[in-house]
CSV table of C-alpha atoms and ligand atoms in Angstrom, one decimal:
chain,number,residue,atom,x,y,z
E,1,UNK,CA,118.7,117.0,87.2
E,2,UNK,CA,121.9,115.2,88.5
E,3,UNK,CA,124.3,113.0,86.7
E,4,UNK,CA,124.8,110.8,89.9
E,5,UNK,CA,123.4,110.9,93.4
E,6,UNK,CA,125.1,109.1,96.3
E,7,UNK,CA,122.8,108.2,99.2
E,8,UNK,CA,124.6,107.9,102.5
E,9,UNK,CA,127.9,109.3,103.9
E,10,UNK,CA,129.6,106.3,105.6
E,11,UNK,CA,133.0,105.1,104.3
E,12,UNK,CA,131.3,103.5,101.2
E,13,UNK,CA,129.3,106.6,100.1
E,14,UNK,CA,132.2,109.0,100.8
E,15,UNK,CA,134.7,106.9,98.9
E,16,UNK,CA,132.3,106.7,96.0
E,17,UNK,CA,132.0,110.5,96.1
E,18,UNK,CA,135.8,111.0,96.2
E,19,UNK,CA,136.2,108.8,93.1
E,20,UNK,CA,133.3,110.3,91.2
E,21,UNK,CA,134.3,113.8,92.0
E,22,UNK,CA,137.9,113.2,90.8
E,23,UNK,CA,136.4,111.8,87.6
E,24,UNK,CA,134.6,115.2,87.2
E,25,UNK,CA,131.1,113.7,87.7
E,26,UNK,CA,130.1,116.3,90.3
E,27,UNK,CA,128.2,113.9,92.5
E,28,UNK,CA,125.4,115.1,94.8
E,29,UNK,CA,125.7,113.3,98.1
E,30,UNK,CA,122.7,113.1,100.4
E,31,UNK,CA,123.4,112.9,104.1
E,32,UNK,CA,120.8,111.3,106.2
E,33,UNK,CA,120.1,111.3,110.0
E,34,UNK,CA,123.5,109.9,111.0
E,35,UNK,CA,126.0,111.7,108.8
E,36,UNK,CA,129.2,109.7,108.7
E,37,UNK,CA,127.4,106.5,109.5
E,38,UNK,CA,128.3,103.9,112.1
E,39,UNK,CA,131.9,105.0,112.6
E,40,UNK,CA,130.7,108.3,114.1
E,41,UNK,CA,129.4,106.3,117.1
E,42,UNK,CA,132.6,104.4,117.7
E,43,UNK,CA,135.6,105.8,119.5
E,44,UNK,CA,139.1,104.9,118.2
E,45,UNK,CA,139.5,103.0,114.9
E,46,UNK,CA,142.7,101.1,115.0
E,47,UNK,CA,142.4,98.9,112.0
E,48,UNK,CA,141.9,101.3,109.1
E,49,UNK,CA,145.2,101.2,107.2
E,50,UNK,CA,147.3,104.3,107.1
E,51,UNK,CA,146.8,105.3,110.7
E,52,UNK,CA,149.5,103.5,112.7
E,53,UNK,CA,148.4,105.3,115.9
E,54,UNK,CA,144.7,104.8,115.3
E,55,UNK,CA,142.2,107.6,114.5
E,56,UNK,CA,138.9,108.5,116.1
E,57,UNK,CA,135.9,107.4,114.1
E,58,UNK,CA,134.3,110.8,113.7
E,59,UNK,CA,137.6,112.3,112.6
E,60,UNK,CA,138.2,109.6,110.0
E,61,UNK,CA,134.7,110.4,108.6
E,62,UNK,CA,135.3,114.1,108.7
E,63,UNK,CA,138.6,113.6,106.7
E,64,UNK,CA,136.8,111.5,104.1
E,65,UNK,CA,134.1,114.1,103.7
E,66,UNK,CA,136.6,116.9,103.3
E,67,UNK,CA,138.5,114.9,100.7
E,68,UNK,CA,135.2,114.4,98.7
E,69,UNK,CA,134.4,118.1,99.0
E,70,UNK,CA,137.9,119.1,97.8
E,71,UNK,CA,137.2,117.5,94.4
E,72,UNK,CA,133.8,119.0,94.0
E,73,UNK,CA,131.2,116.7,95.6
E,74,UNK,CA,128.1,118.6,96.7
E,75,UNK,CA,126.5,117.7,100.1
E,76,UNK,CA,122.9,118.2,101.0
E,77,UNK,CA,121.1,117.1,104.2
E,78,UNK,CA,117.8,115.2,103.6
E,79,UNK,CA,115.9,112.0,104.2
E,80,UNK,CA,115.0,110.0,101.1
E,81,UNK,CA,111.4,108.8,101.6
E,82,UNK,CA,110.7,107.4,98.2
E,83,UNK,CA,112.4,106.4,95.0
E,84,UNK,CA,111.1,105.7,91.5
E,85,UNK,CA,113.5,103.4,89.7
E,86,UNK,CA,111.0,102.3,87.0
E,87,UNK,CA,111.8,105.2,84.7
E,88,UNK,CA,114.9,107.1,83.6
E,89,UNK,CA,116.0,109.5,84.9
E,90,UNK,CA,115.4,108.0,88.3
E,91,UNK,CA,113.4,110.2,90.8
E,92,UNK,CA,114.1,110.6,94.5
E,93,UNK,CA,111.8,112.2,96.9
E,94,UNK,CA,113.8,113.8,99.7
E,95,UNK,CA,112.4,115.4,102.8
E,96,UNK,CA,113.6,119.0,102.9
E,97,UNK,CA,114.8,118.9,99.3
E,98,UNK,CA,111.8,117.9,97.2
E,99,UNK,CA,112.2,115.8,94.0
E,100,UNK,CA,115.6,115.1,92.5
E,101,UNK,CA,116.1,113.5,89.1
E,102,UNK,CA,119.3,111.6,88.4
E,103,UNK,CA,120.8,109.5,85.6
E,104,UNK,CA,122.6,107.2,88.1
E,105,UNK,CA,122.2,106.3,91.7
E,106,UNK,CA,124.7,104.9,94.2
E,107,UNK,CA,123.0,103.4,97.3
E,108,UNK,CA,125.3,103.4,100.4
E,109,UNK,CA,122.7,103.7,103.2
E,110,UNK,CA,124.4,101.2,105.4
E,111,UNK,CA,122.9,98.9,108.0
E,112,UNK,CA,122.0,99.5,111.6
E,113,UNK,CA,122.9,97.1,114.3
E,114,UNK,CA,119.7,96.1,116.1
E,115,UNK,CA,119.6,97.1,119.8
E,116,UNK,CA,117.9,95.5,122.7
E,117,UNK,CA,115.9,98.6,123.4
E,118,UNK,CA,116.3,98.2,127.2
E,119,UNK,CA,117.0,100.9,129.8
E,120,UNK,CA,120.7,101.9,130.1
E,121,UNK,CA,121.6,100.5,126.7
E,122,UNK,CA,121.7,103.5,124.4
E,123,UNK,CA,123.3,105.9,126.9
E,124,UNK,CA,126.2,103.5,127.5
E,125,UNK,CA,127.2,102.9,123.9
E,126,UNK,CA,130.9,103.6,123.9
E,127,UNK,CA,131.0,103.2,127.7
E,128,UNK,CA,130.9,99.4,127.7
E,129,UNK,CA,128.0,98.7,125.3
E,130,UNK,CA,129.1,97.9,121.8
E,131,UNK,CA,127.7,96.4,118.7
E,132,UNK,CA,131.0,95.5,117.0
E,133,UNK,CA,133.5,93.1,118.5
E,134,UNK,CA,136.1,93.7,115.8
E,135,UNK,CA,136.0,97.4,116.5
E,136,UNK,CA,136.0,97.4,120.3
E,137,UNK,CA,137.2,94.0,121.5
E,138,UNK,CA,140.7,95.2,122.0
E,139,UNK,CA,139.6,97.6,124.7
E,140,UNK,CA,138.4,94.7,126.9
E,141,UNK,CA,141.8,93.1,127.4
E,142,UNK,CA,141.7,91.2,130.7
E,143,UNK,CA,138.1,92.0,131.4
E,144,UNK,CA,134.7,90.2,131.7
E,145,UNK,CA,132.4,90.4,128.7
E,146,UNK,CA,128.8,89.5,127.9
E,147,UNK,CA,127.7,88.8,124.4
E,148,UNK,CA,123.9,88.9,123.8
E,149,UNK,CA,122.4,86.8,121.0
E,150,UNK,CA,122.2,83.2,119.8
E,151,UNK,CA,123.0,83.5,116.1
E,152,UNK,CA,126.2,83.1,114.1
E,153,UNK,CA,127.2,86.7,114.8
E,154,UNK,CA,127.0,86.1,118.6
E,155,UNK,CA,129.0,82.9,118.4
E,156,UNK,CA,131.6,84.5,116.2
E,157,UNK,CA,131.9,87.5,118.4
E,158,UNK,CA,132.0,85.4,121.6
E,159,UNK,CA,134.9,83.3,120.1
E,160,UNK,CA,136.7,86.4,118.9
E,161,UNK,CA,136.4,88.2,122.2
E,162,UNK,CA,138.0,85.3,124.2
E,163,UNK,CA,141.3,86.5,122.7
E,164,UNK,CA,141.0,89.5,124.9
E,165,UNK,CA,138.6,88.8,127.8
E,166,UNK,CA,139.1,86.6,130.8
E,167,UNK,CA,135.6,85.3,130.5
E,168,UNK,CA,132.9,85.7,127.9
E,169,UNK,CA,129.3,84.9,128.9
E,170,UNK,CA,126.7,84.4,126.1
E,171,UNK,CA,123.2,85.5,127.1
E,172,UNK,CA,120.5,84.2,124.9
E,173,UNK,CA,116.7,84.5,125.3
E,174,UNK,CA,115.9,80.8,124.4
E,175,UNK,CA,117.3,77.4,125.3
E,176,UNK,CA,118.2,76.6,121.7
E,177,UNK,CA,120.8,78.6,119.7
E,178,UNK,CA,119.9,79.8,116.3
E,179,UNK,CA,123.6,79.6,115.1
E,180,UNK,CA,124.8,77.0,112.7
E,181,UNK,CA,126.0,73.7,114.2
E,182,UNK,CA,129.6,74.4,113.4
E,183,UNK,CA,129.6,77.8,115.0
E,184,UNK,CA,127.8,76.4,118.1
E,185,UNK,CA,130.3,73.6,118.5
E,186,UNK,CA,133.2,76.0,118.2
E,187,UNK,CA,131.7,78.2,121.0
E,188,UNK,CA,130.7,75.3,123.2
E,189,UNK,CA,134.3,73.9,123.0
E,190,UNK,CA,135.8,77.2,124.0
E,191,UNK,CA,136.7,76.9,127.7
E,192,UNK,CA,136.5,80.7,128.2
E,193,UNK,CA,132.8,80.8,127.1
E,194,UNK,CA,130.0,80.4,129.7
E,195,UNK,CA,126.3,80.4,129.1
E,196,UNK,CA,123.1,82.0,130.4
E,197,UNK,CA,120.4,80.5,128.2
E,198,UNK,CA,116.7,81.2,128.5
E,199,UNK,CA,117.6,84.6,129.9
E,200,UNK,CA,116.1,87.9,128.6
E,201,UNK,CA,118.2,91.0,129.2
E,202,UNK,CA,116.1,93.7,131.0
E,203,UNK,CA,118.5,96.5,131.9
E,204,UNK,CA,122.1,97.6,131.5
E,205,UNK,CA,123.6,98.6,134.8
E,206,UNK,CA,126.3,101.2,134.8
E,207,UNK,CA,128.3,103.4,137.1
E,208,UNK,CA,130.4,106.5,136.6
E,209,UNK,CA,133.1,104.6,134.7
E,210,UNK,CA,130.7,102.7,132.5
E,211,UNK,CA,129.0,99.3,132.4
E,212,UNK,CA,129.1,97.1,135.5
E,213,UNK,CA,126.4,94.6,134.8
E,214,UNK,CA,123.5,93.3,132.9
E,215,UNK,CA,120.2,92.5,134.6
E,216,UNK,CA,118.5,89.5,133.1
E,217,UNK,CA,115.3,87.6,133.7
E,218,UNK,CA,115.2,83.9,133.7
E,219,UNK,CA,112.3,83.0,131.4
E,220,UNK,CA,111.6,79.7,133.3
E,221,UNK,CA,111.5,81.0,136.8
E,222,UNK,CA,110.8,84.7,136.2
E,223,UNK,CA,113.7,85.5,138.6
E,224,UNK,CA,115.9,88.5,137.9
E,225,UNK,CA,119.6,88.7,138.6
E,226,UNK,CA,122.5,91.0,137.7
E,227,UNK,CA,125.4,89.4,135.8
E,228,UNK,CA,128.5,91.4,136.6
E,229,UNK,CA,130.5,92.5,133.5
E,230,UNK,CA,132.7,95.2,132.1
E,231,UNK,CA,131.3,95.1,128.6
E,232,UNK,CA,128.2,94.1,126.7
E,233,UNK,CA,128.3,93.2,123.1
E,234,UNK,CA,124.9,93.2,121.5
E,235,UNK,CA,125.0,90.8,118.6
E,236,UNK,CA,121.3,90.3,117.7
E,237,UNK,CA,121.6,91.1,114.0
E,238,UNK,CA,121.6,94.1,111.7
E,239,UNK,CA,118.9,95.7,109.7
E,240,UNK,CA,119.9,97.0,106.2
E,241,UNK,CA,118.6,100.5,105.5
E,242,UNK,CA,116.6,99.6,102.5
E,243,UNK,CA,113.0,100.2,103.5
E,244,UNK,CA,112.7,103.3,101.3
E,245,UNK,CA,113.3,101.1,98.2
E,246,UNK,CA,109.9,99.5,98.7
E,247,UNK,CA,111.0,96.3,97.0
E,248,UNK,CA,112.1,98.0,93.7
E,249,UNK,CA,115.5,96.4,93.8
E,250,UNK,CA,116.4,92.7,94.3
E,251,UNK,CA,117.3,92.0,97.9
E,252,UNK,CA,117.8,88.9,100.0
E,253,UNK,CA,115.2,87.8,102.6
E,254,UNK,CA,116.6,90.2,105.2
E,255,UNK,CA,116.6,93.2,102.8
E,256,UNK,CA,120.3,93.3,101.8
E,257,UNK,CA,120.7,94.5,98.2
E,258,UNK,CA,122.0,91.9,95.9
E,259,UNK,CA,124.9,92.9,93.7
E,260,UNK,CA,126.3,91.0,90.7
E,261,UNK,CA,129.4,89.2,92.1
E,262,UNK,CA,132.6,91.2,91.7
E,263,UNK,CA,130.7,94.4,90.9
E,264,UNK,CA,128.5,97.0,92.6
E,265,UNK,CA,125.8,96.6,90.0
E,266,UNK,CA,122.2,95.9,91.1
E,267,UNK,CA,119.5,94.3,89.0
E,268,UNK,CA,118.6,97.8,87.6
E,269,UNK,CA,121.3,99.2,85.3
E,270,UNK,CA,122.4,102.6,86.5
E,271,UNK,CA,121.7,101.7,90.2
E,272,UNK,CA,124.7,100.6,92.2
E,273,UNK,CA,125.1,99.5,95.8
E,274,UNK,CA,128.1,99.6,98.1
E,275,UNK,CA,129.0,99.2,101.8
E,276,UNK,CA,126.9,97.5,104.5
E,277,UNK,CA,123.6,97.8,102.6
E,278,UNK,CA,124.9,95.0,100.4
E,279,UNK,CA,127.3,93.2,102.8
E,280,UNK,CA,126.2,91.3,105.9
E,281,UNK,CA,129.4,89.4,106.0
E,282,UNK,CA,132.4,91.6,106.4
E,283,UNK,CA,130.9,94.9,107.6
E,284,UNK,CA,134.2,96.7,108.0
E,285,UNK,CA,135.0,100.4,107.2
E,286,UNK,CA,137.8,99.3,104.8
E,287,UNK,CA,135.6,96.8,102.9
E,288,UNK,CA,132.9,99.4,102.7
E,289,UNK,CA,135.3,101.9,101.3
E,290,UNK,CA,136.6,99.4,98.8
E,291,UNK,CA,133.1,98.6,97.6
E,292,UNK,CA,132.5,102.4,97.3
E,293,UNK,CA,135.4,102.7,95.0
E,294,UNK,CA,133.9,99.8,92.9
E,295,UNK,CA,130.5,101.5,92.7
E,296,UNK,CA,132.1,104.8,91.5
E,297,UNK,CA,134.1,103.0,88.8
E,298,UNK,CA,131.1,100.9,87.7
E,299,UNK,CA,129.0,104.0,87.6
E,300,UNK,CA,131.5,106.0,85.6
E,301,UNK,CA,131.6,103.2,83.0
E,302,UNK,CA,127.8,103.1,82.9
E,303,UNK,CA,127.5,106.8,82.4
E,304,UNK,CA,130.2,106.8,79.7
E,305,UNK,CA,128.2,104.0,77.9
E,306,UNK,CA,125.0,106.1,78.2
E,307,UNK,CA,126.7,109.1,76.7
E,308,UNK,CA,127.8,107.0,73.7
E,309,UNK,CA,124.2,105.7,73.4
E,310,UNK,CA,122.6,109.1,73.6
E,311,UNK,CA,125.0,110.5,71.0
E,312,UNK,CA,124.2,107.8,68.5
E,313,UNK,CA,120.5,108.3,69.0
E,314,UNK,CA,120.8,111.9,67.8
E,315,UNK,CA,122.4,110.9,64.5
W,1,LIG,P1,120.4,86.2,113.4
W,1,LIG,O1,120.8,85.0,112.8
W,1,LIG,O2,119.2,86.9,113.0
W,1,LIG,O3,120.4,86.0,115.0
W,1,LIG,C1,120.0,87.0,115.9
W,1,LIG,C2,120.0,86.4,117.3
W,1,LIG,O4,119.7,87.5,118.2
W,1,LIG,C3,119.0,85.3,117.5
W,1,LIG,O5,119.5,84.3,118.3
W,1,LIG,C4,117.8,86.0,118.2
W,1,LIG,O6,117.1,85.2,119.1
W,1,LIG,C5,118.6,87.1,118.9
W,1,LIG,N1,117.7,88.3,119.1
W,1,LIG,C6,117.1,89.0,118.1
W,1,LIG,N2,116.4,90.0,118.6
W,1,LIG,C7,116.6,90.0,120.0
W,1,LIG,C8,116.1,90.7,121.1
W,1,LIG,N3,115.4,91.8,120.9
W,1,LIG,N4,116.5,90.4,122.3
W,1,LIG,C9,117.3,89.3,122.5
W,1,LIG,N5,117.8,88.5,121.5
W,1,LIG,C10,117.4,88.8,120.3
W,1,LIG,O7,121.6,87.4,113.2
W,1,LIG,P2,123.2,87.2,113.0
W,1,LIG,O8,123.7,86.3,114.0
W,1,LIG,O9,123.7,88.6,113.0
W,1,LIG,O10,123.3,86.6,111.6
W,1,LIG,C11,122.8,87.2,110.4
W,1,LIG,C12,123.2,86.4,109.2
W,1,LIG,O11,124.6,86.5,109.0
W,1,LIG,C13,122.8,84.9,109.3
W,1,LIG,O12,122.4,84.4,108.1
W,1,LIG,C14,124.1,84.3,109.7
W,1,LIG,O13,124.2,82.9,109.4
W,1,LIG,C15,125.1,85.2,108.9
W,1,LIG,N6,126.4,85.2,109.6
W,1,LIG,C16,127.3,84.2,109.3
W,1,LIG,C17,128.6,84.2,109.9
W,1,LIG,C18,129.5,83.1,109.5
W,1,LIG,O14,129.1,82.1,108.9
W,1,LIG,N7,130.8,83.2,109.9
W,1,LIG,C19,128.9,85.1,110.9
W,1,LIG,C20,127.9,86.0,111.3
W,1,LIG,C21,126.7,86.1,110.6
W,1,LIG,P3,116.2,84.0,118.6
W,1,LIG,O15,117.1,83.0,118.1
W,1,LIG,O16,115.4,83.7,119.8
W,1,LIG,O17,115.3,84.6,117.5
């Protein structure tokens, strides 16, 4: 039986753990298959305040973890396969750990960037393939970049990347873009953006120093060609890691948990959400950390309220 369990160890979960531990709540933090979250697959983080010379993503996460441990957070490795939020205490079924009961739950399981699942892609992440323009755009100063996708994210990333790149080519599998009119217009009016529409990416081409091209197939003619590039930004959407909830919490159409505005509260009292699992808009380490702090403070207040409630029941 736990007072509070934190699911996930990205910046949101670890910040929540630091705050909960410092409030003497002794959180149990469950680490999944990618401890440290998305930052552990990036290289240098230059925009996290407090590190004027930048810091490597894995090191930043390692530091956050040590900080959470220092104040008494307990970490266990496991994969949550099922939750029962219909009764209190809540029950979590965790592979490798069995059943865990908890009075409160903080969900910070993050979101995963969708990948194209084509040859050469995974092995070149960090060597020219990226899923985050804000994180990695700076490294492509004066270079040629391809952005894959036709939605708002792709348009936003393409526009953003023109600040650094000499040319940004958008590769999209259909002739029509999915992005909103205003985002499309902005991209179409940007003279540094070129287009390869109706083209499906089939292979990432790389040499010793990293990515050199993207092989695409023209969907009309069936012809394949290699587009030369120094970097490929895959912007085909994110998938929030909420499948294990099996619809027990309110989410939007895509699966992002809905929190009450200005809080980390979900529709079930005692269950809180923070980080990318509830944010498809900002998706930054610093915003995730901030929402982790909110979740811990909201949770603390909730548990204090419960204690008052239980005490009065015994009178
Ligand atoms: P999205 O709207 O789902 O668009 C994903 C794009 O990637 C689509 O064009 C899709 O092609 C393409 N795609 C998906 N799987 C693919 C694959 N396997 N191979 C090749 N292409 C693939 O995702 P998003 O752009 O990340 O946006 C998500 C949400 O956030 C949207 O609601 C969006 O409006 C919002 N958002 C808003 C802003 C803003 O307003 N500033 C910025 C970013 C995101 P098809 O079109 O052919 O399906």
